[in-house]
Amino acid sequence: MPYATQLSLQEAMGPTMEEVIFLHDHVLLLTFLMTLVILLFATTATMATVTHNDPTEEVEQLEAAWTAAPIMILILTALPSVRSLYLMEEVFEPYVTIKATGHQWYWNYEYTDGANVSFDSYMIQTQDLPNGSPRLLEVDHRMIMPANLQTRIVVTAEDVLHSWAVPSLGVKIDAVPGRLNQLPLATSRTGVFFGQCSEICGANHSFMPIVVEAVPLQHFESWLSSEM
């Protein structure tokens, strides 16, 4: 969960967010190294007191170097990016499939794969919040999922564009009317994870939060049986 004055990314609570942080750190390191090299060359060129014309052969070598260097940088950036993109979007035998439908201005969750469980999730108003609950983030019905198992999340919308996003899990999916988008969803531990709609969808866009609660498998099965 984010906190005041936070400047870094949220702590990774699942494998998808771990991939996002790894890619972020990798690109940041490359950027830092490139900045150092550019500053080094700029400082050396500025402090040089003698200038001279290089032979044609040396100029060609320099042109080859500054052509090859960006290509190598792009390759070093693209390879981990493609790997992370594949891992973030590939669904491998999910334990359960949950369909999230965006409405103005609440979410509806439907558990498929024979579960036949469906409910609406509305934000709890400030005056009704229990003590210690986060303002504008808590809902009356949380989306329950099993921890340490892959879940398929399928997202769509009923009226206008929405976006289902939980930053600590590294998930952000556009909810488009008439279209189904899917992503894998997994957590590395139990807990409660907060998100919000990330697509401006109308007057109450800021008041349709997302709360995902990851519980042990046996607790999830018990909850699912009680809801059916």
mmCIF file of C-alpha atoms in Angstrom:
data_model
loop_
_atom_site.group_PDB
_atom_site.id
_atom_site.type_symbol
_atom_site.label_atom_id
_atom_site.label_comp_id
_atom_site.label_asym_id
_atom_site.label_seq_id
_atom_site.Cartn_x
_atom_site.Cartn_y
_atom_site.Cartn_z
ATOM 1 C CA MET A 1 0.000 0.000 0.000
ATOM 2 C CA PRO A 2 1.390 3.463 -0.829
ATOM 3 C CA TYR A 3 2.304 5.933 1.884
ATOM 4 C CA ALA A 4 2.781 9.694 2.108
ATOM 5 C CA THR A 5 5.910 11.151 0.431
ATOM 6 C CA GLN A 6 6.579 7.820 -1.335
ATOM 7 C CA LEU A 7 8.955 8.270 -4.284
ATOM 8 C CA SER A 8 9.769 4.664 -5.223
ATOM 9 C CA LEU A 9 7.591 1.892 -6.626
ATOM 10 C CA GLN A 10 5.338 -0.030 -4.292
ATOM 11 C CA GLU A 11 6.760 -3.180 -2.735
ATOM 12 C CA ALA A 12 6.321 -6.205 -4.999
ATOM 13 C CA MET A 13 3.640 -8.574 -3.714
ATOM 14 C CA GLY A 14 3.648 -10.925 -6.686
ATOM 15 C CA PRO A 15 5.856 -12.251 -9.489
ATOM 16 C CA THR A 16 4.486 -9.772 -12.028
ATOM 17 C CA MET A 17 5.477 -6.767 -9.943
ATOM 18 C CA GLU A 18 8.883 -8.346 -9.307
ATOM 19 C CA GLU A 19 9.418 -8.436 -13.084
ATOM 20 C CA VAL A 20 8.362 -4.784 -13.368
ATOM 21 C CA ILE A 21 10.822 -3.719 -10.665
ATOM 22 C CA PHE A 22 13.615 -5.812 -12.223
ATOM 23 C CA LEU A 23 13.060 -4.168 -15.617
ATOM 24 C CA HIS A 24 12.879 -0.711 -14.017
ATOM 25 C CA ASP A 25 16.190 -1.227 -12.185
ATOM 26 C CA HIS A 26 17.825 -2.687 -15.306
ATOM 27 C CA VAL A 27 16.876 0.275 -17.515
ATOM 28 C CA LEU A 28 17.784 2.734 -14.747
ATOM 29 C CA LEU A 29 21.253 1.180 -14.463
ATOM 30 C CA LEU A 30 21.792 1.406 -18.233
ATOM 31 C CA THR A 31 20.679 5.040 -18.177
ATOM 32 C CA PHE A 32 23.073 5.818 -15.323
ATOM 33 C CA LEU A 33 26.013 4.177 -17.116
ATOM 34 C CA MET A 34 25.225 5.994 -20.382
ATOM 35 C CA THR A 35 25.061 9.303 -18.513
ATOM 36 C CA LEU A 36 28.466 8.672 -16.948
ATOM 37 C CA VAL A 37 30.047 7.851 -20.311
ATOM 38 C CA ILE A 38 28.535 10.927 -21.986
ATOM 39 C CA LEU A 39 29.701 13.186 -19.129
ATOM 40 C CA LEU A 40 33.172 11.659 -19.349
ATOM 41 C CA PHE A 41 33.460 12.328 -23.079
ATOM 42 C CA ALA A 42 31.981 15.802 -22.731
ATOM 43 C CA THR A 43 34.390 16.700 -19.933
ATOM 44 C CA THR A 44 37.367 15.335 -21.861
ATOM 45 C CA ALA A 45 36.423 17.246 -25.014
ATOM 46 C CA THR A 46 35.836 20.461 -23.079
ATOM 47 C CA MET A 47 39.159 20.324 -21.228
ATOM 48 C CA ALA A 48 41.202 19.487 -24.301
ATOM 49 C CA THR A 49 43.444 22.422 -25.210
ATOM 50 C CA VAL A 50 44.759 21.086 -28.519
ATOM 51 C CA THR A 51 42.540 20.396 -31.481
ATOM 52 C CA HIS A 52 43.600 18.655 -34.654
ATOM 53 C CA ASN A 53 42.087 17.007 -37.697
ATOM 54 C CA ASP A 54 41.930 13.227 -37.479
ATOM 55 C CA PRO A 55 42.694 11.059 -40.489
ATOM 56 C CA THR A 56 39.757 9.751 -42.469
ATOM 57 C CA GLU A 57 40.222 6.217 -41.116
ATOM 58 C CA GLU A 58 39.824 7.359 -37.497
ATOM 59 C CA VAL A 59 36.666 9.294 -38.358
ATOM 60 C CA GLU A 60 35.135 6.167 -39.899
ATOM 61 C CA GLN A 61 35.983 4.179 -36.759
ATOM 62 C CA LEU A 62 34.319 6.835 -34.623
ATOM 63 C CA GLU A 63 31.182 6.751 -36.772
ATOM 64 C CA ALA A 64 31.094 2.963 -36.520
ATOM 65 C CA ALA A 65 31.415 3.191 -32.735
ATOM 66 C CA TRP A 66 28.585 5.682 -32.241
ATOM 67 C CA THR A 67 26.393 3.619 -34.561
ATOM 68 C CA ALA A 68 27.093 0.310 -32.810
ATOM 69 C CA ALA A 69 26.767 1.695 -29.266
ATOM 70 C CA PRO A 70 23.061 2.693 -29.542
ATOM 71 C CA ILE A 71 22.291 -0.653 -31.184
ATOM 72 C CA MET A 72 23.842 -2.514 -28.245
ATOM 73 C CA ILE A 73 21.971 -0.319 -25.772
ATOM 74 C CA LEU A 74 18.667 -1.028 -27.526
ATOM 75 C CA ILE A 75 19.370 -4.767 -27.508
ATOM 76 C CA LEU A 76 20.240 -4.722 -23.791
ATOM 77 C CA THR A 77 16.963 -2.903 -23.156
ATOM 78 C CA ALA A 78 14.742 -4.870 -25.534
ATOM 79 C CA LEU A 79 15.655 -8.417 -24.479
ATOM 80 C CA PRO A 80 14.609 -8.083 -20.808
ATOM 81 C CA SER A 81 11.573 -6.050 -21.913
ATOM 82 C CA VAL A 82 10.331 -8.828 -24.200
ATOM 83 C CA ARG A 83 10.949 -11.436 -21.490
ATOM 84 C CA SER A 84 9.032 -9.416 -18.883
ATOM 85 C CA LEU A 85 6.187 -8.722 -21.317
ATOM 86 C CA TYR A 86 5.828 -12.433 -22.072
ATOM 87 C CA LEU A 87 5.809 -13.433 -18.398
ATOM 88 C CA MET A 88 3.336 -10.667 -17.506
ATOM 89 C CA GLU A 89 0.778 -11.648 -20.152
ATOM 90 C CA GLU A 90 1.040 -15.438 -20.430
ATOM 91 C CA VAL A 91 -1.578 -17.401 -18.479
ATOM 92 C CA PHE A 92 -0.385 -20.838 -17.304
ATOM 93 C CA GLU A 93 -3.179 -23.175 -16.123
ATOM 94 C CA PRO A 94 -4.952 -20.799 -13.705
ATOM 95 C CA TYR A 95 -6.584 -22.242 -10.604
ATOM 96 C CA VAL A 96 -9.631 -19.977 -10.929
ATOM 97 C CA THR A 97 -10.913 -17.391 -13.401
ATOM 98 C CA ILE A 98 -12.436 -14.146 -12.149
ATOM 99 C CA LYS A 99 -14.290 -11.754 -14.434
ATOM 100 C CA ALA A 100 -14.229 -8.085 -13.371
ATOM 101 C CA THR A 101 -16.760 -5.786 -15.022
ATOM 102 C CA GLY A 102 -16.492 -2.025 -14.654
ATOM 103 C CA HIS A 103 -19.646 0.033 -14.119
ATOM 104 C CA GLN A 104 -20.260 3.664 -13.355
ATOM 105 C CA TRP A 105 -19.053 3.577 -10.612
ATOM 106 C CA TYR A 106 -18.401 0.183 -9.064
ATOM 107 C CA TRP A 107 -16.935 -3.205 -9.967
ATOM 108 C CA ASN A 108 -18.745 -6.481 -10.426
ATOM 109 C CA TYR A 109 -16.856 -9.740 -9.840
ATOM 110 C CA GLU A 110 -17.935 -13.074 -11.262
ATOM 111 C CA TYR A 111 -16.188 -16.352 -10.455
ATOM 112 C CA THR A 112 -16.377 -18.769 -13.363
ATOM 113 C CA ASP A 113 -15.065 -22.337 -13.804
ATOM 114 C CA GLY A 114 -18.255 -23.713 -12.297
ATOM 115 C CA ALA A 115 -18.234 -21.537 -9.166
ATOM 116 C CA ASN A 116 -21.264 -19.411 -10.131
ATOM 117 C CA VAL A 117 -20.475 -16.635 -7.626
ATOM 118 C CA SER A 118 -21.110 -12.984 -8.467
ATOM 119 C CA PHE A 119 -21.244 -9.783 -6.403
ATOM 120 C CA ASP A 120 -20.867 -6.011 -6.696
ATOM 121 C CA SER A 121 -18.080 -4.119 -4.961
ATOM 122 C CA TYR A 122 -18.822 -0.541 -3.848
ATOM 123 C CA MET A 123 -16.586 1.904 -2.032
ATOM 124 C CA ILE A 124 -17.428 2.345 1.665
ATOM 125 C CA GLN A 125 -18.298 5.953 2.405
ATOM 126 C CA THR A 126 -16.070 7.832 4.845
ATOM 127 C CA GLN A 127 -18.718 8.063 7.571
ATOM 128 C CA ASP A 128 -19.239 4.283 7.450
ATOM 129 C CA LEU A 129 -15.572 3.229 7.552
ATOM 130 C CA PRO A 130 -14.454 0.914 10.385
ATOM 131 C CA ASN A 131 -11.602 2.199 12.529
ATOM 132 C CA GLY A 132 -8.237 1.836 10.817
ATOM 133 C CA SER A 133 -9.628 1.329 7.315
ATOM 134 C CA PRO A 134 -8.088 3.421 4.501
ATOM 135 C CA ARG A 135 -10.263 6.259 3.263
ATOM 136 C CA LEU A 136 -11.469 6.046 -0.376
ATOM 137 C CA LEU A 137 -9.889 2.585 -0.752
ATOM 138 C CA GLU A 138 -11.989 0.154 1.285
ATOM 139 C CA VAL A 139 -14.971 -1.634 -0.295
ATOM 140 C CA ASP A 140 -17.964 -3.537 1.030
ATOM 141 C CA HIS A 141 -17.056 -6.756 -0.842
ATOM 142 C CA ARG A 142 -13.431 -7.623 -1.545
ATOM 143 C CA MET A 143 -12.267 -9.771 -4.427
ATOM 144 C CA ILE A 144 -11.035 -12.971 -2.774
ATOM 145 C CA MET A 145 -8.349 -15.071 -4.473
ATOM 146 C CA PRO A 146 -6.037 -17.927 -3.434
ATOM 147 C CA ALA A 147 -2.463 -16.984 -2.531
ATOM 148 C CA ASN A 148 0.560 -18.589 -4.242
ATOM 149 C CA LEU A 149 -1.609 -19.832 -7.118
ATOM 150 C CA GLN A 150 -2.190 -18.276 -10.515
ATOM 151 C CA THR A 151 -5.563 -16.654 -11.118
ATOM 152 C CA ARG A 152 -6.845 -15.504 -14.496
ATOM 153 C CA ILE A 153 -8.423 -12.063 -14.329
ATOM 154 C CA VAL A 154 -10.729 -11.203 -17.242
ATOM 155 C CA VAL A 155 -11.737 -7.552 -17.448
ATOM 156 C CA THR A 156 -14.454 -5.778 -19.407
ATOM 157 C CA ALA A 157 -16.819 -2.823 -18.987
ATOM 158 C CA GLU A 158 -20.563 -2.379 -19.152
ATOM 159 C CA ASP A 159 -20.814 1.302 -20.100
ATOM 160 C CA VAL A 160 -17.639 3.371 -20.620
ATOM 161 C CA LEU A 161 -13.873 2.789 -20.499
ATOM 162 C CA HIS A 162 -12.459 1.755 -17.120
ATOM 163 C CA SER A 163 -9.119 0.302 -16.024
ATOM 164 C CA TRP A 164 -8.557 -2.394 -13.381
ATOM 165 C CA ALA A 165 -5.227 -1.631 -11.669
ATOM 166 C CA VAL A 166 -3.483 -2.954 -8.538
ATOM 167 C CA PRO A 167 0.040 -1.443 -8.436
ATOM 168 C CA SER A 168 1.549 -3.732 -5.773
ATOM 169 C CA LEU A 169 0.644 -6.755 -7.934
ATOM 170 C CA GLY A 170 1.900 -5.127 -11.137
ATOM 171 C CA VAL A 171 -1.483 -5.373 -12.849
ATOM 172 C CA LYS A 172 -3.254 -2.778 -14.997
ATOM 173 C CA ILE A 173 -5.868 -3.881 -17.538
ATOM 174 C CA ASP A 174 -8.114 -1.695 -19.667
ATOM 175 C CA ALA A 175 -11.812 -2.438 -19.315
ATOM 176 C CA VAL A 176 -13.361 -1.880 -22.741
ATOM 177 C CA PRO A 177 -17.097 -2.342 -23.448
ATOM 178 C CA GLY A 178 -17.685 -5.348 -25.701
ATOM 179 C CA ARG A 179 -14.136 -6.664 -25.290
ATOM 180 C CA LEU A 180 -12.488 -9.131 -22.892
ATOM 181 C CA ASN A 181 -8.906 -8.520 -21.763
ATOM 182 C CA GLN A 182 -7.090 -11.053 -19.606
ATOM 183 C CA LEU A 183 -3.926 -11.207 -17.540
ATOM 184 C CA PRO A 184 -2.463 -13.631 -14.989
ATOM 185 C CA LEU A 185 -2.740 -12.574 -11.363
ATOM 186 C CA ALA A 186 -0.686 -14.125 -8.574
ATOM 187 C CA THR A 187 0.532 -13.161 -5.119
ATOM 188 C CA SER A 188 3.601 -14.383 -3.266
ATOM 189 C CA ARG A 189 1.908 -14.148 0.137
ATOM 190 C CA THR A 190 -1.451 -13.589 1.783
ATOM 191 C CA GLY A 191 -2.658 -10.071 2.398
ATOM 192 C CA VAL A 192 -4.884 -7.237 1.234
ATOM 193 C CA PHE A 193 -3.887 -5.212 -1.832
ATOM 194 C CA PHE A 194 -5.460 -1.933 -2.905
ATOM 195 C CA GLY A 195 -5.961 -0.426 -6.337
ATOM 196 C CA GLN A 196 -8.206 1.996 -8.175
ATOM 197 C CA CYS A 197 -9.747 2.591 -11.569
ATOM 198 C CA SER A 198 -6.996 4.121 -13.714
ATOM 199 C CA GLU A 199 -9.087 5.388 -16.613
ATOM 200 C CA ILE A 200 -11.106 8.602 -16.262
ATOM 201 C CA CYS A 201 -14.658 7.245 -16.508
ATOM 202 C CA GLY A 202 -16.874 10.061 -15.283
ATOM 203 C CA ALA A 203 -17.786 12.169 -12.272
ATOM 204 C CA ASN A 204 -17.172 9.407 -9.691
ATOM 205 C CA HIS A 205 -14.038 7.993 -11.300
ATOM 206 C CA SER A 206 -12.100 8.497 -8.046
ATOM 207 C CA PHE A 207 -14.631 6.519 -6.020
ATOM 208 C CA MET A 208 -14.463 3.006 -7.458
ATOM 209 C CA PRO A 209 -11.499 1.387 -5.666
ATOM 210 C CA ILE A 210 -10.286 -2.194 -6.037
ATOM 211 C CA VAL A 211 -9.465 -4.420 -3.067
ATOM 212 C CA VAL A 212 -7.896 -7.850 -3.597
ATOM 213 C CA GLU A 213 -7.592 -10.170 -0.615
ATOM 214 C CA ALA A 214 -5.291 -13.175 -1.012
ATOM 215 C CA VAL A 215 -6.031 -16.020 1.398
ATOM 216 C CA PRO A 216 -4.739 -19.590 1.834
ATOM 217 C CA LEU A 217 -6.236 -22.128 -0.550
ATOM 218 C CA GLN A 218 -8.356 -23.879 2.074
ATOM 219 C CA HIS A 219 -9.828 -20.560 3.211
ATOM 220 C CA PHE A 220 -10.581 -19.619 -0.385
ATOM 221 C CA GLU A 221 -12.390 -22.910 -1.027
ATOM 222 C CA SER A 222 -14.400 -22.507 2.188
ATOM 223 C CA TRP A 223 -15.369 -18.946 1.235
ATOM 224 C CA LEU A 224 -16.307 -20.013 -2.289
ATOM 225 C CA SER A 225 -18.500 -22.832 -0.973
ATOM 226 C CA SER A 226 -20.282 -20.495 1.443
ATOM 227 C CA GLU A 227 -21.024 -17.997 -1.367
ATOM 228 C CA MET A 228 -22.473 -20.553 -3.772
#
